[in-house]
Short mmCIF file of C-alpha atoms and ligand atoms in Angstrom, two decimals:
data_model
loop_
_atom_site.label_atom_id
_atom_site.label_comp_id
_atom_site.label_asym_id
_atom_site.label_seq_id
_atom_site.Cartn_x
_atom_site.Cartn_y
_atom_site.Cartn_z
CA MET A 1 -9.04 17.46 -12.72
CA GLY A 2 -11.19 16.91 -9.67
CA ALA A 3 -10.73 18.33 -6.21
CA LEU A 4 -11.32 15.48 -3.78
CA LEU A 5 -7.86 16.02 -2.25
CA GLU A 6 -7.37 19.74 -2.95
CA LYS A 7 -4.22 20.92 -1.10
CA LYS A 8 -4.11 17.71 0.94
CA ASN A 9 -0.59 16.55 1.81
CA CYS A 10 -0.14 12.87 1.06
CA ILE A 11 2.63 10.32 1.67
CA VAL A 12 2.69 7.28 -0.61
CA THR A 13 5.13 4.47 0.26
CA GLY A 14 6.09 2.11 -2.51
CA GLY A 15 5.51 5.23 -4.61
CA ALA A 16 7.78 4.13 -7.45
CA GLY A 17 5.79 0.91 -7.89
CA SER A 18 2.65 0.12 -9.83
CA LEU A 19 -0.11 0.71 -7.26
CA GLY A 20 1.72 3.50 -5.43
CA LEU A 21 2.37 5.48 -8.58
CA ALA A 22 -1.17 4.97 -9.90
CA ALA A 23 -2.55 6.29 -6.60
CA ALA A 24 -0.08 9.19 -6.60
CA ARG A 25 -1.18 10.18 -10.11
CA LEU A 26 -4.83 10.15 -9.08
CA PHE A 27 -4.13 12.07 -5.85
CA LEU A 28 -2.28 14.71 -7.90
CA ALA A 29 -5.16 14.90 -10.39
CA GLU A 30 -7.41 15.55 -7.40
CA GLY A 31 -5.32 18.52 -6.26
CA ALA A 32 -3.00 16.91 -3.68
CA ASN A 33 0.65 17.39 -2.84
CA VAL A 34 2.38 14.00 -2.83
CA VAL A 35 5.59 12.65 -1.30
CA LEU A 36 6.64 9.46 -3.08
CA VAL A 37 8.68 7.16 -0.82
CA ASP A 38 10.62 4.20 -2.19
CA ARG A 39 13.94 2.51 -1.60
CA ASP A 40 15.38 3.04 -5.06
CA ARG A 41 16.26 6.62 -6.13
CA HIS A 42 16.49 5.75 -9.82
CA ALA A 43 13.04 4.13 -9.79
CA LEU A 44 11.62 7.16 -7.98
CA GLU A 45 13.11 9.56 -10.51
CA GLN A 46 11.77 7.46 -13.37
CA ALA A 47 8.34 7.38 -11.77
CA ALA A 48 8.29 11.13 -11.33
CA THR A 49 9.30 12.15 -14.84
CA ASP A 50 5.85 13.37 -15.90
CA LEU A 51 4.54 14.42 -12.47
CA PRO A 52 4.14 18.13 -11.57
CA THR A 53 7.41 19.03 -9.81
CA GLU A 54 5.85 21.80 -7.68
CA ARG A 55 3.43 19.34 -6.03
CA ILE A 56 5.67 16.31 -5.51
CA ALA A 57 8.68 15.37 -3.42
CA LEU A 58 10.78 12.21 -3.59
CA ALA A 59 12.14 10.42 -0.52
CA VAL A 60 14.52 7.48 -0.72
CA ALA A 61 13.87 5.27 2.29
CA ASP A 62 13.72 1.69 3.45
CA VAL A 63 10.32 1.61 5.16
CA SER A 64 11.48 -1.16 7.50
CA LYS A 65 14.07 1.15 9.10
CA ALA A 66 13.02 3.52 11.87
CA ALA A 67 15.52 6.27 11.01
CA ASP A 68 14.46 6.23 7.34
CA SER A 69 10.79 6.35 8.33
CA GLU A 70 11.31 9.28 10.66
CA ALA A 71 13.30 11.02 7.91
CA TYR A 72 10.72 10.65 5.14
CA VAL A 73 7.98 11.96 7.40
CA ALA A 74 10.18 14.92 8.42
CA ALA A 75 10.95 15.63 4.75
CA ALA A 76 7.24 15.55 3.90
CA VAL A 77 6.37 17.97 6.70
CA GLU A 78 9.22 20.30 5.80
CA ARG A 79 8.18 20.41 2.15
CA PHE A 80 4.38 20.65 2.41
CA GLY A 81 3.34 20.88 6.11
CA LEU A 82 1.28 18.53 8.27
CA VAL A 83 0.19 15.28 6.63
CA ASP A 84 -3.44 14.60 5.64
CA VAL A 85 -3.15 11.19 3.98
CA LEU A 86 -0.77 8.27 4.53
CA PHE A 87 -0.95 5.54 1.90
CA SER A 88 1.17 2.79 3.41
CA ASN A 89 1.72 0.56 0.43
CA ALA A 90 5.33 -0.64 0.01
CA GLY A 91 5.55 -4.38 -0.39
CA ASN A 92 7.61 -7.44 -1.26
CA PHE A 93 6.49 -11.04 -1.74
CA GLY A 94 9.04 -13.60 -0.54
CA VAL A 95 8.81 -17.14 -1.85
CA VAL A 96 6.37 -20.04 -1.94
CA ALA A 97 7.65 -23.14 -0.12
CA PRO A 98 6.37 -25.94 2.13
CA ILE A 99 6.47 -25.01 5.81
CA GLY A 100 9.44 -27.26 6.60
CA ASP A 101 11.52 -25.57 3.90
CA TYR A 102 10.35 -21.99 4.32
CA PRO A 103 13.46 -19.78 4.72
CA GLU A 104 13.41 -17.84 7.99
CA ASP A 105 15.30 -14.87 6.57
CA VAL A 106 12.72 -14.51 3.80
CA PHE A 107 9.90 -14.70 6.35
CA ASP A 108 11.52 -11.93 8.41
CA ALA A 109 12.24 -9.75 5.37
CA VAL A 110 8.61 -9.84 4.28
CA GLN A 111 7.27 -9.03 7.78
CA ALA A 112 9.83 -6.20 7.93
CA VAL A 113 8.38 -4.39 4.92
CA HIS A 114 4.65 -4.96 5.33
CA VAL A 115 4.23 -5.14 9.11
CA ARG A 116 7.14 -3.23 10.62
CA GLY A 117 7.07 -0.82 7.65
CA ALA A 118 3.37 -0.01 8.08
CA PHE A 119 3.83 0.24 11.86
CA LEU A 120 6.75 2.67 11.52
CA ALA A 121 4.91 4.71 8.89
CA ALA A 122 2.02 5.18 11.32
CA LYS A 123 4.27 5.71 14.33
CA TYR A 124 6.14 8.59 12.73
CA THR A 125 3.32 10.07 10.63
CA VAL A 126 0.46 10.17 13.14
CA PRO A 127 2.09 12.80 15.42
CA LYS A 128 2.54 14.95 12.31
CA MET A 129 -0.97 14.40 10.94
CA ARG A 130 -3.80 16.86 10.78
CA ASP A 131 -6.98 15.82 12.59
CA GLY A 132 -9.50 14.47 10.09
CA GLY A 133 -6.87 12.73 7.97
CA SER A 134 -6.87 9.24 6.48
CA ILE A 135 -4.51 6.27 6.63
CA VAL A 136 -4.85 3.53 4.01
CA ILE A 137 -2.75 0.38 4.29
CA THR A 138 -2.41 -1.93 1.27
CA SER A 139 -3.14 -5.44 2.44
CA SER A 140 -4.38 -7.93 -0.16
CA VAL A 141 -6.93 -10.61 -0.87
CA ALA A 142 -4.08 -12.61 0.70
CA GLY A 143 -5.00 -10.88 3.98
CA MET A 144 -8.30 -12.79 3.91
CA ARG A 145 -7.42 -16.32 2.90
CA GLY A 146 -4.76 -18.96 3.33
CA ASP A 147 -2.88 -20.74 0.56
CA PRO A 148 -0.26 -23.46 0.94
CA GLY A 149 3.31 -22.26 0.99
CA VAL A 150 2.64 -18.50 0.96
CA TYR A 151 3.72 -18.19 4.59
CA ALA A 152 5.49 -14.86 4.72
CA TYR A 153 3.20 -12.83 2.49
CA ILE A 154 -0.14 -14.13 3.76
CA THR A 155 0.93 -13.80 7.41
CA ALA A 156 2.09 -10.23 6.80
CA LYS A 157 -1.09 -9.26 4.96
CA HIS A 158 -3.24 -10.60 7.83
CA ALA A 159 -1.10 -8.76 10.40
CA GLN A 160 -1.71 -5.44 8.69
CA ILE A 161 -5.42 -5.78 9.52
CA GLY A 162 -4.60 -5.98 13.23
CA LEU A 163 -2.45 -2.88 12.99
CA MET A 164 -5.22 -1.07 11.12
CA ARG A 165 -7.86 -1.97 13.70
CA CYS A 166 -5.76 -0.71 16.63
CA LEU A 167 -4.99 2.52 14.81
CA ALA A 168 -8.63 3.04 13.82
CA LYS A 169 -9.74 2.91 17.46
CA GLU A 170 -6.88 5.00 18.83
CA LEU A 171 -7.21 7.72 16.20
CA ALA A 172 -10.99 8.00 15.94
CA PRO A 173 -11.12 10.80 18.56
CA ARG A 174 -8.96 12.85 16.17
CA ARG A 175 -11.27 11.89 13.28
CA ILE A 176 -8.33 10.17 11.57
CA ARG A 177 -9.81 7.22 9.69
CA VAL A 178 -7.77 4.06 9.13
CA ASN A 179 -8.65 1.30 6.67
CA THR A 180 -7.01 -1.51 4.73
CA ILE A 181 -7.51 -2.04 1.02
CA HIS A 182 -7.37 -5.60 -0.32
CA PRO A 183 -6.50 -5.82 -4.01
CA GLY A 184 -6.88 -9.08 -5.83
CA PRO A 185 -4.38 -10.07 -8.51
CA ILE A 186 -3.41 -7.01 -10.56
CA ASP A 187 -2.06 -7.06 -14.09
CA ASN A 188 1.39 -5.73 -13.15
CA GLY A 189 4.99 -6.81 -12.59
CA PHE A 190 4.49 -7.78 -8.93
CA GLN A 191 1.74 -10.28 -9.78
CA HIS A 192 3.47 -11.48 -12.94
CA ALA A 193 6.47 -12.45 -10.77
CA VAL A 194 4.16 -14.32 -8.38
CA GLU A 195 2.60 -16.17 -11.33
CA ALA A 196 5.98 -17.03 -12.83
CA GLY A 197 6.99 -18.55 -9.48
CA LEU A 198 3.75 -20.53 -9.33
CA GLY A 199 4.34 -21.75 -12.87
CA ARG A 200 7.87 -22.91 -12.03
CA ALA A 201 6.71 -24.68 -8.86
CA THR A 202 3.59 -26.39 -10.22
CA GLY A 203 3.67 -26.19 -14.01
CA VAL A 204 0.31 -24.37 -14.14
CA ASP A 205 -0.31 -21.19 -16.13
CA GLY A 206 -0.38 -18.72 -13.23
CA ALA A 207 -2.46 -16.02 -14.93
CA ALA A 208 -5.09 -18.52 -16.08
CA PHE A 209 -5.14 -20.11 -12.62
CA PHE A 210 -5.93 -16.78 -10.94
CA ASN A 211 -8.52 -15.78 -13.56
CA GLY A 212 -10.21 -19.10 -12.83
CA ILE A 213 -10.66 -18.29 -9.12
CA ILE A 214 -11.72 -14.64 -9.58
CA PRO A 215 -15.51 -14.47 -10.08
CA LEU A 216 -15.14 -11.46 -12.41
CA GLY A 217 -12.76 -13.64 -14.43
CA ARG A 218 -9.89 -11.21 -14.86
CA HIS A 219 -7.04 -9.40 -13.12
CA GLY A 220 -7.58 -5.86 -11.88
CA THR A 221 -5.71 -2.77 -13.04
CA ALA A 222 -3.60 -0.41 -10.96
CA GLU A 223 -6.04 2.39 -11.86
CA GLU A 224 -8.97 0.43 -10.42
CA ILE A 225 -7.10 0.08 -7.14
CA ALA A 226 -6.14 3.76 -7.19
CA ARG A 227 -9.80 4.79 -7.43
CA SER A 228 -10.63 2.74 -4.35
CA VAL A 229 -7.64 4.17 -2.48
CA LEU A 230 -8.87 7.66 -3.40
CA TYR A 231 -12.28 6.78 -1.95
CA LEU A 232 -10.70 5.77 1.37
CA ALA A 233 -8.26 8.70 1.37
CA SER A 234 -10.91 11.35 0.70
CA GLU A 235 -14.04 12.57 2.44
CA GLN A 236 -16.05 10.35 0.08
CA SER A 237 -15.61 7.71 2.81
CA SER A 238 -16.07 10.08 5.78
CA PHE A 239 -17.97 7.53 7.96
CA THR A 240 -15.71 4.58 7.12
CA THR A 241 -12.99 3.54 9.53
CA GLY A 242 -11.63 0.21 10.76
CA THR A 243 -12.78 -1.58 7.64
CA THR A 244 -11.32 -3.94 5.07
CA LEU A 245 -12.20 -2.90 1.52
CA MET A 246 -11.99 -5.80 -0.91
CA VAL A 247 -11.12 -4.80 -4.49
CA ASP A 248 -10.53 -8.27 -5.82
CA GLY A 249 -13.18 -9.16 -8.39
CA GLY A 250 -14.83 -11.30 -5.73
CA MET A 251 -11.85 -13.61 -5.14
CA ASN A 252 -12.34 -13.65 -1.35
CA VAL A 253 -15.92 -14.93 -1.54
N1 LIG B 1 0.17 -6.54 -7.62
C1 LIG B 1 -0.77 -7.24 -7.04
O1 LIG B 1 -1.41 -8.12 -7.65
C2 LIG B 1 -1.10 -6.98 -5.60
C3 LIG B 1 -2.25 -7.58 -5.06
C4 LIG B 1 -2.58 -7.34 -3.73
C5 LIG B 1 -1.77 -6.52 -2.95
N2 LIG B 1 -0.65 -5.97 -3.50
C6 LIG B 1 0.16 -5.12 -2.64
O2 LIG B 1 0.18 -3.84 -3.21
C7 LIG B 1 1.34 -3.14 -2.75
C8 LIG B 1 2.02 -2.50 -3.94
O3 LIG B 1 2.46 -3.52 -4.81
P1 LIG B 1 2.59 -3.31 -6.41
O4 LIG B 1 1.69 -4.27 -7.05
O5 LIG B 1 2.50 -1.86 -6.76
O6 LIG B 1 4.09 -3.86 -6.60
P2 LIG B 1 5.42 -3.06 -7.02
O7 LIG B 1 6.53 -4.03 -6.85
O8 LIG B 1 5.23 -2.41 -8.34
O9 LIG B 1 5.53 -1.91 -5.91
C9 LIG B 1 6.02 -2.14 -4.61
C10 LIG B 1 7.00 -1.02 -4.29
O10 LIG B 1 7.42 -1.15 -2.93
C11 LIG B 1 8.78 -0.82 -2.90
N3 LIG B 1 9.43 -1.38 -1.72
C12 LIG B 1 9.64 -2.70 -1.42
N4 LIG B 1 10.32 -2.82 -0.28
C13 LIG B 1 10.55 -1.56 0.18
C14 LIG B 1 11.21 -1.03 1.31
N5 LIG B 1 11.79 -1.84 2.22
N6 LIG B 1 11.25 0.31 1.47
C15 LIG B 1 10.70 1.12 0.54
N7 LIG B 1 10.06 0.68 -0.55
C16 LIG B 1 10.00 -0.65 -0.75
C17 LIG B 1 9.36 -1.40 -4.19
O11 LIG B 1 10.61 -0.78 -4.52
C18 LIG B 1 8.25 -1.08 -5.17
O12 LIG B 1 8.44 0.16 -5.83
C19 LIG B 1 2.19 -4.15 -2.00
O13 LIG B 1 1.98 -3.98 -0.61
C20 LIG B 1 1.61 -5.48 -2.47
O14 LIG B 1 1.79 -6.48 -1.51
C21 LIG B 1 -0.30 -6.17 -4.80
#
């Protein structure tokens, strides 16, 4: 066990999912207290089965709702005290469709989680944050490129960069650093669902397609993303704010 986040109080949204849970595990191994936020209680309880109960808390919340966001931040503060790290990571994908067919409700639902969710997380956490803390927002390689039909997700992932940049400037006087992390395709359920959709729409093997456009020639792992999140969350990156950290095997190049 290391100590890069010793006694640091961390909030992880999407904490029952692949990247959120991998980051939470690493934060805990580095000495942190962690509040896992997700919308599904059962998934949260499953995720927490082998985590140290004295250093975790679970909060059921829809990150796109203001009252839920205020409540999970309040629960985190009540349990552990002021917040040091916010990992704003909850996400959904939407569908892939030509612009003329793209469903408006799907577009709105995807912006609600990534954009409104990350905005609300910051809005309610920042007043309860210790100076010198860190905010990490999970964008994506999709925040750096366009692809036909991926309207909701790619728009949302670009928007998170704008949010991050405003926060980084506003919060710098308090030494709160704010950065986005940009994973490439990860070998997990979220990406497998994306690839299955691509396969249905085009007939291509989705996994092989992505491996073909990633210079390192493979998907990443949740643990690889977690290590980069730890870097941004900890003092290892003490002079880094307002930046976009690509962790994508070179896919954005
Ligand atoms: N998997 C990839 O290849 C990949 C690549 C780049 C970026 N990302 C991003 O990484 C983040 C985490 O994704 P993941 O791969 O761990 O997928 P995942 O589906 O395993 O985790 C996402 C989690 O977010 C939760 N969530 C969704 N909507 C929510 C809401 N309204 N309120 C609360 N929680 C909600 C889900 O319940 C789930 O547990 C997402 O923002 C995703 O866009 C993933």
